[in-house]
Amino acid sequence: MSDNQSWNSSGSEEDLEPREEPAHPVGIGEFSGVLSKWTNYIHGWQDRWVVLKNNTLSYYKAQDETEYGCRGSLCLSKAVITPHEFDECRLDISVNDSVWYMRAQDPEHRHQWIDSIELHRSIREGRRERAGVQGTIIIPPPLADSGYGSECSLRRHGSMLSLTSATSGYSATSTSSFKGHSLKEKLAEMETFRDILCRQVDTLQKYFDSCSDAVSKDELQRDKIVEDDEDDFPNTRTDGEFLHNNNGSKEKLFQSLSPKGINGIDFKGEAITFKATTAGILATLSHCIDLMVKREDSWQKRLDKEMEKRRRIEEGYKSALNELKKKSHFGGPDYEEGPNSLINEDEFFDAVEAALDRQDKIEEQCQTEKTRIQRSSPVPLVDVYSSTGSHRFSDKVEEMVRNHMTYSLQDVGGDANWQLVVEEGEMKVYRREVEENGIVLDPLKATHSVKGVTGHELCHYFWDTAYRNDWETTIENFNVVETLSENAAIIYQAHKRVWPASQRDVLYLSAMRKILANNENDPDTWLVCNFSVDHDKAQVTSRCVRAKINIAMICQTLVSPPEGDKEISRDNILCKITYVANVNPGGWAPASVLRAVAKREYPKFLKRFTSYVQEKTASKPILF
């Protein structure tokens, strides 16, 4: 039996072949039902008909559409089932970089699905274990197969050592005398030494056998002579050797051996050669050990380098895989705004900023087309705006108007609580940082001066919903829920979603007023105030986060006297604008992101809106 022969545990070669297992487990019950599946950040959670069968999870749009084929499926053999840490109804099913986010009707329903999935997996694993291949035991091959040489693979080499010099002992031999020789050559030397040693052992064995035979013959001869000796005279042998005499004195038995010894063997020479051979073997063996140690050190260094290289590659792979998973799941529910969002503030801000940039580009393309469209709506008489009107929110509107006229027009330049965050030409934007329960409630105030338009015109275009879509780029849709009077209405407004932030909507009362000046030298004030209210026809939904607002656009028109008898033109008018905003965004958006977005968007809004009004009124009569 050869050394490299392999055996299996049963002793049969047939057992080495793996048995074919059935394609699907038999006898596992089908489990199906409705689960909500996360589709994308636009459509969110959608109900789907999910079927668990034959260790495969498949889903359909609805139960009555199963005959049209499934919309997706996952093999559960390598799937990872993760119940969500915070949502008791949610479970995530992942295979490599593919993840299904599922939600059950209630926690008990989720447990049923998890138990059913684990049951399918456990039954399949049990069948796989029973169909497993029995292990084999491999006997390692001999040295010849390892590349170090053998009787058939290495040539016979003459010894590199002088046998005479080797008699001084192997301890005098140093590894320095073998420099330049490879381990393969030294192993060949060991092969030669072995042959020499075998021949010398055979020679010495023959000598010892001859000595043993001679001693045996001598003893037999002596016994025979003693028996025949009946007198006291000494007897002699033909070869001149004396036997023991009667008084027991020892006589020379044999004549000295010839230099060749018994059967022509030079015993002394053979002994010296034997000693030299063994010394050579030991010296060569010592050098082989040194070579192997050095080679082991070299291989260990190479192994360490390879291990370090592998570690770096594995770390790079894991990092790349995490980035890939992060990108592939970036639209998932775990990466949108929420109390347990996995996205950090920097990534949140980058995503919001990128989305706003895209919206700006789209809006720039559409803006030219919007300005070409000529819209007009009847302008009510000025007297309409002089009073609040009669409706159920009249007192609240009056209160808001008084507060804005009292506090919003106050100068904030010397107030240390207000910080100047933006200054562009005539426009200045101030902010006062306020947080409540972790939610940013920063009041914002902006001042601006615009030539060629009046306060009435600015407030008219700001309040009238007929022009809203022309200058407001953040609105997805809006509608007038209730018209309270000619200068007041309740409006619902849904803003475009900027992922990963949640979509937001507002329900507010918008009223436009004209406040007459107490002094004839002071200008009249036009004001639009928007503040949040509740209404039965616009309830809060789970689709949007309802924001709370208190906003005012306050305008005063300054007229410079024209030259001579000329009529007042738009070159003679200047409108001073004070815009104040107190917004509670709700939700869980990071404070730093909200402040950064406000700093970016409010100045853009003011410039965009005032430019729009200037363009719309340039060729129209002045509306004081």
XYZ file of C-alpha atoms in Angstrom, residues 183-462:
280
model
C 19.144 22.501 0.381
C 18.617 20.206 -2.574
C 22.378 19.687 -2.958
C 22.776 18.985 0.741
C 20.017 16.399 0.615
C 21.822 14.754 -2.296
C 24.947 14.614 -0.149
C 22.917 12.969 2.593
C 21.825 10.387 0.012
C 25.458 9.644 -0.890
C 26.483 9.404 2.758
C 23.675 6.980 3.350
C 24.909 4.667 0.576
C 28.475 4.802 1.911
C 27.280 4.117 5.429
C 25.188 1.162 4.281
C 28.190 -0.405 2.529
C 30.384 0.148 5.583
C 27.816 -1.396 7.860
C 27.685 -4.433 5.575
C 31.488 -4.704 5.619
C 31.718 -4.432 9.393
C 28.902 -6.926 9.762
C 30.862 -9.403 7.640
C 33.915 -8.818 9.846
C 31.936 -9.398 13.025
C 30.391 -12.542 11.514
C 33.864 -13.855 10.584
C 35.147 -13.137 14.086
C 32.220 -14.954 15.576
C 32.771 -17.969 13.322
C 36.492 -18.066 14.169
C 35.843 -17.950 17.904
C 33.287 -20.724 17.621
C 35.681 -22.936 15.683
C 38.460 -22.277 18.205
C 36.300 -23.261 21.132
C 35.298 -26.505 19.451
C 38.935 -27.311 18.666
C 40.088 -26.585 22.222
C 37.405 -28.791 23.705
C 38.504 -31.627 21.460
C 42.192 -31.281 22.361
C 41.480 -31.232 26.095
C 39.562 -34.476 25.877
C 42.440 -36.234 24.018
C 45.193 -34.915 26.305
C 46.179 -37.714 28.761
C 49.706 -36.736 29.676
C 51.465 -33.594 31.004
C 53.369 -32.770 27.836
C 52.303 -29.761 26.035
C 50.772 -30.273 22.705
C 51.373 -28.107 19.734
C 49.264 -27.176 16.770
C 50.442 -27.194 13.257
C 50.290 -23.431 13.116
C 52.704 -23.141 16.103
C 50.167 -21.780 18.527
C 50.209 -23.163 22.094
C 47.259 -24.384 24.093
C 46.853 -23.932 27.832
C 49.266 -26.019 29.858
C 48.378 -28.184 32.786
C 49.054 -25.544 35.396
C 46.557 -23.171 33.736
C 49.105 -20.743 32.272
C 47.903 -18.823 29.289
C 49.668 -19.536 26.021
C 49.446 -17.771 22.683
C 46.445 -19.224 20.918
C 46.607 -17.474 17.604
C 49.295 -15.900 15.670
C 48.756 -12.145 15.080
C 46.286 -11.425 12.352
C 47.612 -10.265 9.059
C 47.079 -6.558 8.139
C 44.022 -7.570 6.123
C 42.558 -9.369 9.123
C 39.883 -11.960 8.738
C 38.798 -12.511 5.162
C 41.029 -9.645 4.033
C 39.137 -6.876 5.990
C 41.097 -3.793 7.131
C 39.193 -3.286 10.376
C 41.063 -0.132 11.447
C 40.573 1.545 8.082
C 36.901 0.612 8.049
C 36.459 2.041 11.546
C 38.084 5.337 10.529
C 35.951 5.513 7.399
C 32.820 4.703 9.432
C 33.620 7.527 11.850
C 34.266 9.975 8.979
C 31.013 9.018 7.290
C 28.942 9.525 10.427
C 30.703 12.860 11.059
C 29.940 13.931 7.493
C 26.303 12.928 7.914
C 25.984 14.892 11.131
C 27.705 17.951 9.646
C 25.553 17.894 6.531
C 22.452 17.312 8.622
C 23.368 20.325 10.765
C 23.721 22.425 7.669
C 20.375 21.153 6.325
C 18.745 22.175 9.567
C 20.291 25.644 9.284
C 19.108 25.946 5.717
C 15.615 24.872 6.687
C 15.559 27.356 9.564
C 16.645 30.149 7.234
C 14.104 29.029 4.679
C 11.466 28.880 7.397
C 12.336 32.462 8.395
C 12.126 33.533 4.779
C 8.822 31.786 4.284
C 7.522 33.190 7.571
C 8.344 36.706 6.390
C 6.626 36.020 3.101
C 3.664 34.563 4.948
C 3.475 37.624 7.202
C 3.559 39.874 4.147
C 0.834 37.860 2.467
C -1.251 37.892 5.642
C -0.880 41.668 5.923
C -1.703 42.057 2.253
C -4.753 39.854 2.685
C -5.830 41.827 5.747
C -5.642 45.098 3.823
C -7.525 43.603 0.899
C -10.220 42.240 3.218
C -10.555 45.610 4.928
C -10.790 47.320 1.552
C -13.363 44.780 0.427
C -15.459 45.247 3.553
C -15.246 49.002 3.197
C -16.239 48.847 -0.465
C -19.048 46.419 0.363
C -20.343 48.713 3.085
C -20.246 51.662 0.711
C -22.037 49.605 -1.931
C -24.696 48.505 0.554
C -25.032 52.051 1.783
C -25.557 53.322 -1.746
C -27.904 50.489 -2.703
C -29.973 50.980 0.461
C -29.725 54.758 0.499
C -33.330 55.026 -0.574
C -34.516 52.624 2.117
C -36.604 53.542 5.137
C -33.610 53.441 7.491
C -31.936 56.345 5.698
C -34.782 58.828 5.638
C -35.569 61.410 8.276
C -36.652 59.828 11.540
C -35.729 59.320 15.194
C -33.592 56.261 14.376
C -32.190 57.287 11.000
C -28.834 55.718 10.081
C -27.738 58.729 8.032
C -25.489 61.247 9.780
C -25.801 65.036 9.634
C -23.145 65.554 6.947
C -24.688 62.941 4.647
C -28.142 64.348 5.390
C -27.057 67.855 4.426
C -25.227 66.671 1.288
C -28.319 64.787 0.123
C -30.621 67.755 0.812
C -28.267 70.187 -0.909
C -27.962 67.934 -3.964
C -31.751 67.629 -4.201
C -32.206 71.410 -3.903
C -29.605 71.958 -6.629
C -31.523 69.630 -8.931
C -34.763 71.468 -8.208
C -33.092 74.807 -8.963
C -31.874 73.570 -12.346
C -35.316 72.268 -13.242
C -36.892 75.544 -12.097
C -34.481 77.626 -14.190
C -35.585 75.735 -17.289
C -39.245 76.260 -16.490
C -39.022 79.877 -15.284
C -38.776 81.428 -18.740
C -41.918 79.642 -19.828
C -43.787 80.761 -16.696
C -42.987 84.446 -17.195
C -44.408 84.344 -20.720
C -47.802 83.275 -19.426
C -49.900 86.359 -18.745
C -52.170 85.849 -15.770
C -54.475 88.458 -14.362
C -56.877 88.531 -11.500
C -59.176 91.356 -10.485
C -57.673 93.658 -7.892
C -60.220 94.378 -5.139
C -60.840 97.935 -4.054
C -58.394 99.372 -1.567
C -61.150 99.725 1.033
C -61.441 95.928 1.144
C -57.986 95.697 2.764
C -58.588 98.392 5.338
C -60.446 96.065 7.693
C -60.193 92.449 8.754
C -63.701 91.528 7.655
C -66.267 89.466 9.464
C -65.458 85.777 9.944
C -64.652 83.381 12.790
C -60.908 84.149 12.692
C -61.299 87.962 12.597
C -60.026 88.505 16.111
C -57.033 86.241 15.563
C -56.102 88.056 12.347
C -56.363 91.415 14.075
C -54.121 90.196 16.897
C -51.501 88.935 14.463
C -51.497 92.210 12.516
C -50.985 94.264 15.703
C -48.098 92.043 16.846
C -46.331 92.335 13.502
C -46.750 96.096 13.355
C -45.441 96.396 16.917
C -42.519 93.948 16.954
C -41.632 92.991 13.389
C -40.773 96.544 12.318
C -38.377 97.106 15.191
C -34.738 97.545 14.227
C -32.603 94.514 15.123
C -29.235 95.963 14.246
C -28.249 96.623 17.858
C -29.813 93.494 19.358
C -27.141 90.974 20.309
C -29.633 88.105 20.099
C -30.011 88.599 16.344
C -27.157 87.434 14.142
C -26.544 88.783 10.662
C -26.173 85.638 8.534
C -26.488 87.012 4.966
C -25.800 90.421 3.463
C -26.164 90.920 -0.298
C -26.516 94.485 -1.463
C -29.673 96.023 0.040
C -30.755 92.679 1.493
C -29.860 91.630 5.027
C -30.970 88.439 6.741
C -30.912 88.031 10.537
C -31.459 84.931 12.630
C -31.991 84.261 16.331
C -31.193 80.670 17.349
C -33.972 79.028 19.357
C -34.491 75.326 20.034
C -37.343 73.631 21.867
C -37.241 69.890 22.645
C -34.494 69.493 20.055
C -36.535 71.187 17.288
C -35.156 74.288 15.591
C -37.515 77.256 15.969
C -35.161 80.014 14.807
C -37.019 83.281 14.127
C -35.792 84.834 10.904
C -35.994 88.432 9.752
C -34.974 89.904 6.409
C -34.920 93.493 5.171
C -34.727 94.516 1.541
C -35.274 97.543 -0.708
C -36.713 97.144 -4.203
C -36.997 99.867 -6.840
C -39.874 100.280 -9.264
C -42.625 98.493 -7.316
C -45.045 99.458 -4.581
C -45.953 97.717 -1.343
C -49.435 97.102 -2.669
C -48.068 95.319 -5.736
C -45.663 93.158 -3.750
C -48.343 92.077 -1.261
C -50.847 91.485 -4.051
C -48.588 88.991 -5.848
C -47.518 87.411 -2.558
